[in-house]
Short mmCIF file of C-alpha atoms and ligand atoms in Angstrom, two decimals:
data_model
loop_
_atom_site.label_atom_id
_atom_site.label_comp_id
_atom_site.label_asym_id
_atom_site.label_seq_id
_atom_site.Cartn_x
_atom_site.Cartn_y
_atom_site.Cartn_z
CA MET S 1 -4.42 16.71 -39.89
CA ASP S 2 -5.08 15.77 -43.72
CA LEU S 3 -8.80 15.36 -43.75
CA LYS S 4 -8.82 14.41 -47.15
CA GLN S 5 -10.74 11.02 -47.29
CA LYS S 6 -8.99 7.77 -47.20
CA LYS S 7 -9.82 4.02 -47.45
CA VAL S 8 -9.14 1.56 -44.87
CA TYR S 9 -9.47 -2.44 -45.64
CA ILE S 10 -9.89 -4.38 -42.57
CA HIS S 11 -9.39 -8.09 -43.00
CA THR S 12 -10.70 -9.91 -39.55
CA ILE S 13 -9.77 -13.42 -38.49
CA GLY S 14 -11.16 -15.38 -35.53
CA CYS S 15 -14.00 -15.08 -33.28
CA GLN S 16 -16.83 -12.74 -32.46
CA MET S 17 -14.97 -10.49 -30.46
CA ASN S 18 -12.55 -9.55 -33.42
CA VAL S 19 -15.40 -8.96 -35.49
CA TYR S 20 -16.71 -6.40 -32.96
CA ASP S 21 -13.16 -4.79 -32.61
CA ALA S 22 -13.04 -4.45 -36.26
CA GLU S 23 -16.30 -2.06 -36.17
CA GLN S 24 -14.44 -0.43 -33.29
CA MET S 25 -11.18 0.18 -35.49
CA GLU S 26 -13.42 1.49 -38.21
CA ARG S 27 -15.20 3.97 -35.87
CA GLY S 28 -11.68 5.10 -34.44
CA LEU S 29 -10.62 5.50 -37.87
CA SER S 30 -13.28 7.82 -39.02
CA PRO S 31 -12.91 10.90 -37.40
CA ILE S 32 -9.21 11.10 -39.41
CA GLY S 33 -10.62 10.57 -42.45
CA TYR S 34 -10.81 6.84 -43.44
CA VAL S 35 -13.75 4.95 -44.86
CA ARG S 36 -14.04 1.35 -44.92
CA THR S 37 -13.71 -0.36 -48.38
CA PRO S 38 -14.23 -3.91 -49.47
CA GLU S 39 -11.64 -3.76 -51.96
CA ILE S 40 -8.04 -4.33 -50.95
CA GLY S 41 -6.73 -2.84 -54.03
CA ASP S 42 -8.17 0.74 -53.35
CA ALA S 43 -7.00 0.68 -49.64
CA ASP S 44 -4.65 3.49 -48.55
CA LEU S 45 -4.18 1.47 -45.23
CA ILE S 46 -4.74 -2.41 -44.41
CA LEU S 47 -5.37 -3.48 -41.01
CA LEU S 48 -5.01 -7.15 -40.30
CA ASN S 49 -7.19 -8.45 -37.16
CA THR S 50 -5.55 -11.60 -35.97
CA CYS S 51 -6.24 -14.42 -33.92
CA ALA S 52 -3.71 -16.56 -31.93
CA ILE S 53 -6.14 -19.32 -30.47
CA ARG S 54 -4.75 -22.33 -32.68
CA ALA S 55 -1.65 -22.44 -34.75
CA LYS S 56 -3.59 -22.69 -38.00
CA ALA S 57 -5.02 -19.15 -37.28
CA GLU S 58 -1.76 -17.72 -36.62
CA GLN S 59 -0.38 -19.18 -39.67
CA LYS S 60 -3.20 -17.42 -41.99
CA VAL S 61 -1.76 -14.33 -40.33
CA PHE S 62 1.71 -14.63 -41.96
CA SER S 63 0.39 -15.96 -45.19
CA PHE S 64 -1.84 -12.85 -45.72
CA LEU S 65 1.14 -10.57 -44.73
CA GLY S 66 3.07 -12.57 -47.48
CA ARG S 67 0.56 -11.43 -50.09
CA LEU S 68 0.71 -7.92 -49.26
CA VAL S 69 4.53 -7.77 -50.16
CA LYS S 70 3.74 -7.11 -53.92
CA LEU S 71 1.12 -4.15 -53.11
CA LYS S 72 3.60 -2.40 -50.52
CA ASN S 73 6.52 -2.72 -53.18
CA GLU S 74 4.13 -1.13 -55.75
CA ARG S 75 2.84 1.62 -53.49
CA PRO S 76 5.30 1.87 -50.85
CA GLU S 77 2.92 4.83 -49.36
CA LEU S 78 0.42 1.97 -48.60
CA ILE S 79 0.12 1.54 -44.61
CA ILE S 80 0.07 -1.85 -43.19
CA ALA S 81 -0.99 -2.37 -39.56
CA VAL S 82 -1.50 -5.59 -37.59
CA GLY S 83 -3.71 -5.90 -34.75
CA GLY S 84 -5.50 -8.56 -32.42
CA CYS S 85 -4.43 -11.28 -30.34
CA VAL S 86 -1.19 -12.32 -32.59
CA ALA S 87 0.09 -8.89 -32.67
CA GLN S 88 -0.38 -8.85 -28.85
CA GLN S 89 1.38 -12.06 -28.52
CA GLU S 90 4.28 -11.52 -31.23
CA GLY S 91 4.92 -7.54 -30.72
CA LYS S 92 7.97 -6.38 -32.36
CA ARG S 93 9.05 -10.03 -33.77
CA ILE S 94 6.18 -9.16 -36.59
CA LEU S 95 8.57 -6.54 -37.78
CA SER S 96 11.32 -8.96 -37.89
CA ARG S 97 9.00 -11.36 -39.76
CA ALA S 98 7.59 -9.09 -42.17
CA PRO S 99 9.67 -5.69 -42.18
CA TYR S 100 7.24 -3.66 -44.41
CA VAL S 101 4.45 -3.82 -41.52
CA ASP S 102 4.06 0.10 -40.30
CA ALA S 103 2.37 -0.88 -37.13
CA VAL S 104 1.79 -3.62 -34.51
CA PHE S 105 -1.05 -3.01 -32.27
CA GLY S 106 -2.33 -5.06 -29.42
CA THR S 107 -5.55 -5.98 -28.13
CA HIS S 108 -5.62 -2.78 -25.77
CA ALA S 109 -4.26 -0.55 -28.13
CA ILE S 110 -7.62 -0.03 -30.44
CA GLY S 111 -8.00 3.23 -28.66
CA ARG S 112 -4.90 4.76 -30.04
CA LEU S 113 -4.99 3.32 -33.31
CA PRO S 114 -6.07 6.95 -34.86
CA GLU S 115 -2.82 8.43 -33.09
CA ILE S 116 -0.72 5.35 -34.17
CA ILE S 117 -1.71 5.90 -37.64
CA GLU S 118 -1.34 9.68 -37.80
CA LYS S 119 2.35 8.87 -36.75
CA ILE S 120 3.18 6.85 -39.42
CA ARG S 121 1.56 9.25 -41.82
CA ALA S 122 4.01 12.01 -40.17
CA GLY S 123 7.04 9.57 -40.95
CA GLN S 124 7.52 8.66 -37.21
CA GLY S 125 7.05 4.79 -37.97
CA PRO S 126 7.30 1.93 -37.34
CA VAL S 127 5.09 1.81 -34.08
CA VAL S 128 4.88 -1.22 -31.66
CA ASP S 129 2.08 -0.65 -28.99
CA VAL S 130 1.13 -3.85 -26.94
CA ALA S 131 0.73 -2.22 -23.54
CA LEU S 132 -1.88 -4.24 -21.62
CA SER S 133 -4.01 -1.68 -19.61
CA ALA S 134 -6.74 -2.39 -16.76
CA GLY S 135 -10.47 -1.86 -16.47
CA GLU S 136 -12.73 0.21 -18.61
CA ALA S 137 -9.89 1.86 -20.55
CA ALA S 138 -9.24 -1.57 -22.03
CA PHE S 139 -12.22 -1.85 -24.57
CA ASN S 140 -14.97 0.11 -26.18
CA PRO S 141 -12.85 2.90 -27.05
CA PHE S 142 -15.19 4.29 -29.53
CA PRO S 143 -18.70 4.45 -28.49
CA MET S 144 -21.08 4.73 -31.38
CA SER S 145 -23.07 7.77 -30.06
CA ASP S 146 -19.58 9.62 -30.02
CA THR S 147 -19.00 9.68 -33.62
CA GLY S 148 -22.32 9.38 -34.77
CA HIS S 149 -21.37 6.36 -36.94
CA HIS S 150 -24.03 3.77 -36.95
CA PRO S 151 -23.66 0.21 -37.70
CA PRO S 152 -23.70 -1.08 -41.38
CA GLU S 153 -26.51 -0.51 -42.79
CA LYS S 154 -29.47 -2.96 -42.53
CA SER S 155 -28.07 -5.04 -40.11
CA ILE S 156 -30.27 -6.94 -37.95
CA SER S 157 -27.95 -8.70 -35.52
CA SER S 158 -25.06 -6.96 -34.01
CA PHE S 159 -22.31 -7.95 -31.37
CA VAL S 160 -21.69 -5.88 -28.18
CA THR S 161 -18.67 -6.61 -25.92
CA ILE S 162 -19.25 -6.79 -22.33
CA MET S 163 -16.44 -8.24 -20.87
CA GLN S 164 -12.64 -8.12 -22.05
CA GLY S 165 -9.92 -10.98 -21.19
CA CYS S 166 -9.87 -13.94 -19.16
CA ASP S 167 -8.91 -15.09 -15.64
CA ASN S 168 -9.44 -18.75 -15.87
CA PHE S 169 -6.19 -20.01 -17.22
CA CYS S 170 -7.39 -23.30 -18.78
CA THR S 171 -4.13 -24.78 -19.55
CA TYR S 172 -4.63 -24.97 -23.63
CA CYS S 173 -5.76 -21.64 -23.72
CA VAL S 174 -3.87 -18.36 -25.00
CA VAL S 175 -6.60 -15.97 -24.42
CA PRO S 176 -5.38 -14.89 -20.84
CA TYR S 177 -2.01 -14.09 -22.22
CA VAL S 178 -3.26 -12.03 -25.41
CA ARG S 179 -6.35 -10.36 -23.92
CA GLY S 180 -5.59 -9.78 -20.37
CA ARG S 181 -7.01 -9.92 -17.22
CA GLU S 182 -10.79 -10.15 -16.98
CA ALA S 183 -12.47 -6.65 -16.73
CA SER S 184 -16.52 -5.93 -17.07
CA ARG S 185 -17.70 -2.59 -18.92
CA HIS S 186 -20.37 -0.53 -16.70
CA PRO S 187 -23.95 -1.49 -17.91
CA ASP S 188 -24.78 2.15 -18.70
CA ARG S 189 -22.04 2.07 -21.36
CA ILE S 190 -23.76 -1.10 -22.47
CA ALA S 191 -27.07 0.08 -22.50
CA GLU S 192 -26.13 3.33 -24.13
CA GLU S 193 -24.35 1.25 -27.16
CA ILE S 194 -27.47 -1.30 -27.47
CA ARG S 195 -30.04 1.99 -27.54
CA THR S 196 -27.63 3.60 -30.27
CA LEU S 197 -27.81 0.03 -32.24
CA VAL S 198 -31.49 -0.52 -32.02
CA ALA S 199 -32.10 3.17 -33.35
CA GLY S 200 -30.27 2.14 -36.26
CA GLY S 201 -32.52 -1.16 -36.91
CA VAL S 202 -30.90 -3.74 -35.02
CA ARG S 203 -33.31 -5.87 -33.38
CA GLU S 204 -30.62 -8.58 -31.94
CA VAL S 205 -27.70 -8.65 -29.84
CA THR S 206 -24.97 -10.98 -28.79
CA LEU S 207 -23.27 -9.98 -25.67
CA LEU S 208 -19.83 -10.96 -25.83
CA GLY S 209 -17.43 -12.09 -22.93
CA GLN S 210 -15.03 -14.81 -22.76
CA ASN S 211 -16.90 -15.99 -19.42
CA VAL S 212 -20.21 -13.70 -19.10
CA ASN S 213 -21.23 -15.47 -15.96
CA SER S 214 -18.68 -13.62 -14.02
CA TYR S 215 -19.64 -10.52 -15.30
CA GLY S 216 -19.30 -7.50 -13.07
CA LYS S 217 -18.12 -9.74 -10.08
CA LYS S 218 -14.77 -8.06 -9.78
CA GLU S 219 -15.92 -4.44 -10.24
CA GLY S 220 -18.89 -5.15 -7.78
CA LEU S 221 -21.62 -4.13 -10.66
CA PRO S 222 -25.05 -5.75 -11.20
CA THR S 223 -24.84 -9.76 -12.04
CA PHE S 224 -25.16 -10.89 -15.56
CA THR S 225 -28.61 -11.97 -14.90
CA GLN S 226 -29.35 -8.29 -13.76
CA LEU S 227 -27.81 -6.89 -16.84
CA LEU S 228 -29.88 -9.07 -19.15
CA GLU S 229 -32.99 -7.78 -17.05
CA ARG S 230 -31.78 -4.42 -17.82
CA ILE S 231 -31.04 -4.84 -21.56
CA SER S 232 -34.43 -6.79 -21.93
CA GLU S 233 -36.20 -3.19 -20.92
CA ILE S 234 -35.03 -1.56 -24.34
CA GLU S 235 -38.21 -1.38 -26.64
CA GLU S 236 -37.82 -2.57 -30.14
CA LEU S 237 -35.13 -4.86 -28.96
CA SER S 238 -36.49 -8.34 -30.16
CA ARG S 239 -33.85 -11.06 -28.77
CA ILE S 240 -30.97 -11.11 -26.50
CA ARG S 241 -28.18 -13.73 -26.86
CA PHE S 242 -24.68 -14.04 -25.29
CA THR S 243 -21.59 -16.04 -25.46
CA THR S 244 -19.62 -17.66 -24.04
CA SER S 245 -20.22 -19.12 -20.65
CA HIS S 246 -17.66 -21.40 -18.47
CA PRO S 247 -19.66 -24.34 -16.96
CA LYS S 248 -18.21 -23.98 -13.62
CA ASP S 249 -19.85 -20.48 -13.37
CA LEU S 250 -23.22 -20.81 -14.58
CA SER S 251 -25.12 -19.89 -11.71
CA ASP S 252 -28.79 -21.05 -10.70
CA GLU S 253 -29.70 -17.25 -11.14
CA LEU S 254 -28.62 -17.54 -14.88
CA ILE S 255 -30.45 -20.88 -15.20
CA GLY S 256 -33.63 -19.37 -14.18
CA ALA S 257 -33.44 -16.44 -16.60
CA PHE S 258 -33.82 -18.80 -19.46
CA GLY S 259 -37.88 -19.07 -19.96
CA ARG S 260 -38.46 -15.88 -17.59
CA ILE S 261 -36.73 -13.26 -19.62
CA GLU S 262 -38.83 -13.09 -22.83
CA LYS S 263 -36.23 -11.66 -25.04
CA LEU S 264 -33.47 -13.91 -23.83
CA CYS S 265 -33.25 -16.29 -26.84
CA ARG S 266 -33.52 -20.09 -25.56
CA HIS S 267 -29.81 -21.11 -26.72
CA ILE S 268 -26.62 -21.58 -24.31
CA HIS S 269 -23.25 -22.02 -25.86
CA LEU S 270 -21.82 -24.38 -22.83
CA PRO S 271 -18.11 -25.15 -23.85
CA VAL S 272 -17.16 -28.68 -22.14
CA GLN S 273 -14.24 -29.33 -23.96
CA SER S 274 -14.11 -33.03 -22.88
CA GLY S 275 -15.95 -35.82 -21.37
CA SER S 276 -13.14 -37.00 -19.54
CA ASP S 277 -12.66 -36.09 -15.74
CA ILE S 278 -8.81 -36.90 -16.11
CA ILE S 279 -8.40 -34.73 -19.08
CA LEU S 280 -10.77 -31.62 -17.50
CA SER S 281 -8.60 -31.99 -14.64
CA ARG S 282 -5.39 -31.36 -16.63
CA MET S 283 -7.20 -28.73 -18.88
CA ASN S 284 -7.84 -26.91 -15.64
CA ARG S 285 -11.58 -26.55 -16.15
CA LYS S 286 -12.57 -27.06 -12.42
CA TYR S 287 -15.77 -29.06 -12.97
CA THR S 288 -16.61 -32.85 -13.44
CA ARG S 289 -18.39 -34.51 -16.09
CA LYS S 290 -21.13 -35.01 -13.43
CA GLU S 291 -21.27 -31.50 -12.40
CA TYR S 292 -21.47 -30.26 -16.15
CA LEU S 293 -24.34 -32.88 -16.71
CA ALA S 294 -26.50 -31.72 -13.64
CA LYS S 295 -26.28 -28.34 -14.89
CA ILE S 296 -27.67 -29.20 -18.23
CA ASP S 297 -30.70 -31.20 -16.31
CA ARG S 298 -31.46 -28.02 -14.49
CA LEU S 299 -31.36 -25.95 -17.69
CA ARG S 300 -33.75 -28.28 -19.56
CA GLY S 301 -35.81 -28.85 -16.47
CA LEU S 302 -36.55 -25.15 -16.34
CA CYS S 303 -36.47 -24.63 -20.33
CA PRO S 304 -37.27 -27.91 -21.96
CA ASP S 305 -36.55 -26.74 -25.50
CA ILE S 306 -33.49 -25.00 -24.76
CA ALA S 307 -30.95 -25.61 -27.71
CA ILE S 308 -27.32 -26.34 -26.19
CA SER S 309 -24.20 -26.07 -27.97
CA SER S 310 -20.42 -26.72 -27.00
CA ASP S 311 -16.79 -26.50 -28.06
CA PHE S 312 -14.70 -29.85 -28.00
CA ILE S 313 -11.19 -30.48 -27.92
CA VAL S 314 -9.62 -33.75 -29.42
CA GLY S 315 -6.07 -34.97 -28.88
CA PHE S 316 -5.32 -32.73 -25.86
CA PRO S 317 -1.67 -34.38 -24.25
CA GLY S 318 -2.27 -37.73 -22.77
CA GLU S 319 -5.87 -38.44 -24.05
CA THR S 320 -6.11 -41.79 -24.36
CA GLY S 321 -8.46 -43.92 -26.43
CA ALA S 322 -10.79 -44.62 -23.00
CA ASP S 323 -10.89 -40.44 -22.49
CA PHE S 324 -12.21 -39.87 -26.07
CA GLN S 325 -14.73 -42.93 -25.66
CA LYS S 326 -16.17 -40.67 -22.63
CA THR S 327 -16.34 -37.72 -25.11
CA LEU S 328 -18.08 -39.51 -27.49
CA GLU S 329 -20.64 -40.82 -24.74
CA LEU S 330 -21.11 -37.22 -23.39
CA ILE S 331 -21.89 -36.18 -26.84
CA GLN S 332 -24.41 -39.06 -27.27
CA GLN S 333 -25.98 -38.50 -23.82
CA VAL S 334 -26.47 -34.40 -24.09
CA ARG S 335 -27.49 -34.45 -27.66
CA TYR S 336 -26.23 -31.01 -28.38
CA ASP S 337 -28.17 -29.15 -30.95
CA SER S 338 -24.57 -28.35 -32.48
CA LEU S 339 -20.91 -28.04 -31.64
CA PHE S 340 -17.55 -27.03 -32.35
CA ALA S 341 -14.49 -29.40 -32.46
CA PHE S 342 -10.89 -28.41 -32.83
CA LYS S 343 -7.72 -30.49 -32.56
CA TYR S 344 -5.44 -29.82 -29.91
CA SER S 345 -2.98 -27.31 -31.14
CA ASP S 346 0.29 -26.05 -28.89
CA ARG S 347 0.18 -22.44 -28.06
CA PRO S 348 3.85 -21.66 -26.78
CA GLN S 349 2.40 -19.22 -23.96
CA ALA S 350 0.07 -21.80 -22.80
CA PRO S 351 1.16 -24.47 -20.03
CA ALA S 352 -0.13 -27.46 -21.99
CA ALA S 353 2.41 -26.89 -24.76
CA ARG S 354 5.20 -28.20 -22.25
CA PHE S 355 2.77 -31.39 -21.08
CA SER S 356 4.11 -34.73 -22.52
CA GLU S 357 2.23 -37.42 -24.17
CA LYS S 358 1.15 -35.23 -27.13
CA ILE S 359 -1.00 -36.96 -29.82
CA ASP S 360 -0.15 -38.00 -33.20
CA GLU S 361 -1.90 -35.34 -35.60
CA ALA S 362 -3.34 -38.37 -37.75
CA VAL S 363 -5.03 -39.79 -34.48
CA LYS S 364 -6.40 -36.20 -33.60
CA ALA S 365 -7.90 -36.09 -37.20
CA GLU S 366 -9.40 -39.27 -36.64
CA ARG S 367 -11.05 -38.33 -33.42
CA LEU S 368 -11.94 -35.13 -35.06
CA GLY S 369 -13.95 -37.01 -37.91
CA GLU S 370 -15.86 -39.24 -35.16
CA VAL S 371 -16.94 -36.11 -33.27
CA LEU S 372 -18.32 -34.42 -36.38
CA ASP S 373 -19.89 -37.40 -37.91
CA LEU S 374 -21.40 -38.38 -34.50
CA GLN S 375 -22.82 -34.76 -34.11
CA GLN S 376 -24.09 -34.56 -37.93
CA ARG S 377 -26.36 -37.42 -36.91
CA VAL S 378 -27.61 -35.81 -34.08
CA THR S 379 -28.23 -32.63 -35.34
CA LEU S 380 -29.93 -33.93 -38.48
CA GLU S 381 -32.19 -35.90 -36.28
CA ARG S 382 -33.23 -32.95 -34.19
CA HIS S 383 -34.02 -30.78 -37.41
CA ARG S 384 -35.95 -33.68 -38.52
CA SER S 385 -37.97 -33.72 -35.43
CA LEU S 386 -38.91 -30.07 -36.24
CA VAL S 387 -40.77 -30.70 -39.53
CA GLY S 388 -44.07 -29.83 -39.14
CA GLN S 389 -43.74 -27.31 -36.46
CA ASP S 390 -44.36 -23.49 -36.73
CA VAL S 391 -41.36 -21.48 -35.40
CA GLN S 392 -41.03 -17.95 -35.05
CA VAL S 393 -37.81 -16.68 -37.38
CA LEU S 394 -35.98 -13.12 -37.00
CA VAL S 395 -35.46 -12.54 -40.64
CA ASP S 396 -31.52 -11.39 -41.56
CA GLY S 397 -32.17 -10.89 -44.92
CA TYR S 398 -31.67 -12.78 -48.56
CA ALA S 399 -30.59 -16.25 -48.35
CA ARG S 400 -26.86 -16.51 -49.61
CA LYS S 401 -27.84 -18.87 -52.33
CA ASN S 402 -30.08 -16.54 -54.02
CA GLU S 403 -28.89 -13.12 -53.04
CA GLY S 404 -32.48 -11.69 -53.47
CA ARG S 405 -32.67 -12.99 -57.10
CA GLU S 406 -36.32 -13.91 -58.02
CA SER S 407 -36.92 -17.67 -58.56
CA GLY S 408 -40.72 -18.64 -59.96
CA ARG S 409 -41.38 -19.39 -56.09
CA GLY S 410 -40.23 -15.69 -55.10
CA ILE S 411 -37.29 -14.46 -53.13
CA GLN S 412 -35.72 -16.78 -50.68
CA TRP S 413 -35.20 -15.43 -46.86
CA THR S 414 -33.00 -16.56 -44.31
CA GLY S 415 -32.89 -16.06 -40.69
CA ARG S 416 -32.91 -17.81 -37.24
CA THR S 417 -35.19 -19.25 -34.38
CA ASP S 418 -34.31 -18.11 -31.03
CA THR S 419 -32.82 -21.49 -30.62
CA ASN S 420 -30.33 -20.37 -33.41
CA LYS S 421 -31.47 -22.68 -36.32
CA ILE S 422 -30.96 -21.36 -39.64
CA VAL S 423 -34.51 -21.32 -41.59
CA ASN S 424 -34.93 -20.50 -45.11
CA PHE S 425 -38.10 -19.62 -46.88
CA TYR S 426 -39.50 -18.36 -50.14
CA GLY S 427 -41.65 -15.03 -49.99
CA GLY S 428 -42.34 -12.42 -52.09
CA GLN S 429 -44.60 -13.82 -55.07
CA ASP S 430 -46.47 -16.96 -54.44
CA PRO S 431 -49.74 -16.05 -53.40
CA GLU S 432 -50.68 -18.97 -51.43
CA ASN S 433 -47.53 -19.05 -49.24
CA THR S 434 -46.24 -15.36 -49.17
CA VAL S 435 -46.70 -13.06 -46.39
CA LYS S 436 -47.06 -9.77 -47.44
CA GLY S 437 -45.69 -6.44 -46.37
CA ASP S 438 -46.64 -3.12 -46.94
CA THR S 439 -43.90 -1.65 -49.07
CA GLY S 440 -44.46 -3.64 -52.60
CA ALA S 441 -42.59 -5.75 -54.89
CA CYS S 442 -39.00 -5.28 -53.44
CA GLY S 443 -38.65 -7.82 -50.72
CA GLU S 444 -36.01 -6.33 -48.59
CA GLU S 445 -38.19 -3.85 -46.73
CA ILE S 446 -40.77 -6.24 -46.22
CA PHE S 447 -38.91 -9.04 -44.52
CA SER S 448 -35.49 -7.85 -42.97
CA GLY S 449 -35.70 -7.49 -39.29
CA ARG S 450 -39.07 -8.86 -38.75
CA MET S 451 -40.21 -11.78 -36.83
CA ILE S 452 -42.30 -14.16 -39.26
CA SER S 453 -44.03 -17.68 -38.37
CA VAL S 454 -42.70 -20.27 -40.34
CA ARG S 455 -44.19 -24.00 -40.84
CA ILE S 456 -40.91 -26.11 -41.07
CA LYS S 457 -41.18 -28.46 -44.09
CA ASP S 458 -37.70 -29.50 -44.53
CA ALA S 459 -34.42 -30.45 -42.39
CA PHE S 460 -30.78 -30.31 -43.90
CA PRO S 461 -27.55 -30.89 -41.69
CA HIS S 462 -27.19 -27.24 -41.34
CA SER S 463 -30.52 -25.75 -41.85
CA LEU S 464 -34.40 -25.82 -42.08
CA SER S 465 -36.62 -24.78 -44.68
CA GLY S 466 -40.27 -24.05 -44.53
CA VAL S 467 -43.48 -21.75 -45.51
CA PRO S 468 -44.19 -18.70 -43.87
CA LEU S 469 -47.60 -18.43 -42.47
CA HIS S 470 -50.56 -15.82 -42.97
CA PRO S 471 -50.01 -12.30 -42.94
CA ALA S 472 -50.98 -11.89 -39.46
CA ALA S 473 -47.69 -13.75 -38.59
CA ILE S 474 -45.58 -10.13 -39.56
CA GLY S 475 -44.75 -8.04 -36.58
CA PRO S 476 -42.12 -5.01 -37.43
CA GLY S 477 -39.31 -6.08 -35.21
CA THR S 478 -41.74 -7.62 -32.60
CA LYS S 479 -41.16 -10.94 -31.08
CA GLY S 480 -44.56 -12.33 -32.55
CA GLU S 481 -47.27 -14.39 -30.89
CA LYS S 482 -47.39 -18.05 -31.43
CA HIS S 483 -49.26 -18.59 -34.64
CA HIS S 484 -50.84 -21.53 -35.97
CA ALA S 485 -51.92 -22.65 -39.38
CA ALA S 486 -54.49 -20.77 -40.69
N1 5AD R 501 -6.19 -26.02 -29.14
C1 5AD R 501 -7.26 -26.39 -29.84
N2 5AD R 501 -8.57 -25.85 -29.48
C2 5AD R 501 -8.45 -24.92 -28.64
N3 5AD R 501 -9.32 -23.69 -28.14
C3 5AD R 501 -8.89 -23.00 -27.48
N4 5AD R 501 -7.49 -23.28 -27.17
C4 5AD R 501 -7.37 -24.16 -28.43
C5 5AD R 501 -5.93 -25.08 -28.39
N5 5AD R 501 -4.84 -24.58 -28.05
C6 5AD R 501 -10.95 -24.41 -28.67
C7 5AD R 501 -11.73 -24.43 -27.20
C8 5AD R 501 -12.76 -23.07 -27.20
C9 5AD R 501 -12.64 -22.46 -28.37
C10 5AD R 501 -12.93 -21.05 -28.58
O1 5AD R 501 -11.33 -22.85 -29.21
O2 5AD R 501 -12.64 -25.40 -27.60
O3 5AD R 501 -13.60 -23.27 -26.35
FE1 SF4 R 502 -9.63 -19.54 -22.28
FE2 SF4 R 502 -10.58 -21.01 -20.49
FE3 SF4 R 502 -10.33 -18.37 -20.40
FE4 SF4 R 502 -12.10 -19.53 -22.21
S1 SF4 R 502 -12.47 -19.65 -19.82
S2 SF4 R 502 -11.04 -17.95 -22.70
S3 SF4 R 502 -10.93 -21.44 -22.64
S4 SF4 R 502 -8.54 -19.71 -20.26
#
């Protein structure tokens, strides 16, 4: 084995699951001598981590690959490997479209990535590995504790996969075909990984699964709520988030966890997809609008301030103007904190690709615009109602705009409330409004990873801004008590 240090560039397209998988790939390659580089030009190995959820994401994969031809021609020893959902879906067809690709590895092959790369280095390529395995073997092949490889420095928030795959077969969705059957990871493994993350400075974890509400059912493991309870016992961990929940499986037990488990953030992503029962049934979602709304009522009954977000698909085959109006009404009725909306996109493996009454692209675009405009108004109204309130912000780091440069008002910091709202504030110089830490002028040490009380002063469509309250508001990674104006 050649142990000389080599560089891997990882390009990730798609969801949080892929971001997590990219970290797994990085960890797996470290023992065979690869370190991650942010510069594609420096790479000895390029990994493309792909998404198949909509046609547009898939197109991105092939346009990215197209741009690699030149690099490969200049340096034939460069290794190009394609992983993730498009790799799983297309398998060796990727090699016919892009013959310069050295490896295609599917969503369950991450554990075999080091062997795959070694094979190519030994001249035994190209390799195609898209076998789907069952159970634990399918995921988390490289626990952090094994390699001593910690999360990226100063990372406050981290994803942790607790489940793989999906058994729901919504008719528009490719996930069950490219991620395989649902499988849950053992709670001991999950807790171990979170403890390692926390030791590296992480204060917030987001538990990932296609449908976390059915966690452990197949395997006879503890329920998802019991898992949350167990994780919440990890000291130094301030916040727990999770995504995604299928509304049909949202149990009263989990609803009850909001407000009861202190570290559980008051936010739930509850994708509804459509406000029309006819469309919901054709989507095979297995709930009605009424049942969905009843769950929202129960959530708000127990936890009035809970933030609720959702996903919507517009222009599903057969969606009439009346169906679409029902979607708009639902958005108005629920008054979501935020939402994601997508134009329906045919996925060849998913049954809806063969449904008739396809909707015109122009109509889809119009409907998408209406949904987004409506939600933008609702979000802004919701944000404005927070002006004057004091919120607890877990600070991520520098706000993107100033990247830590000092303005006359200090350094701008950014973080999130437990309800997942972005809050920016200045800190570092202004004696009136600054929360001072104990490490002096260099802000990073002072604020990142801290829970800070901020009084909201201004509301924008995508964020809020405010001023930090009195120094007493600082707690190193603690949840912090409610603070009122000094
Ligand atoms: N077309 C459009 N949007 C889709 N989604 C999933 N499949 C499709 C598709 N074929 C959306 C759903 C899901 C989100 C992750 O992506 O809204 O919740
Ligand atoms: Fe896709 Fe439905 Fe499974 Fe979500 S629940 S991943 S939309 S099949």
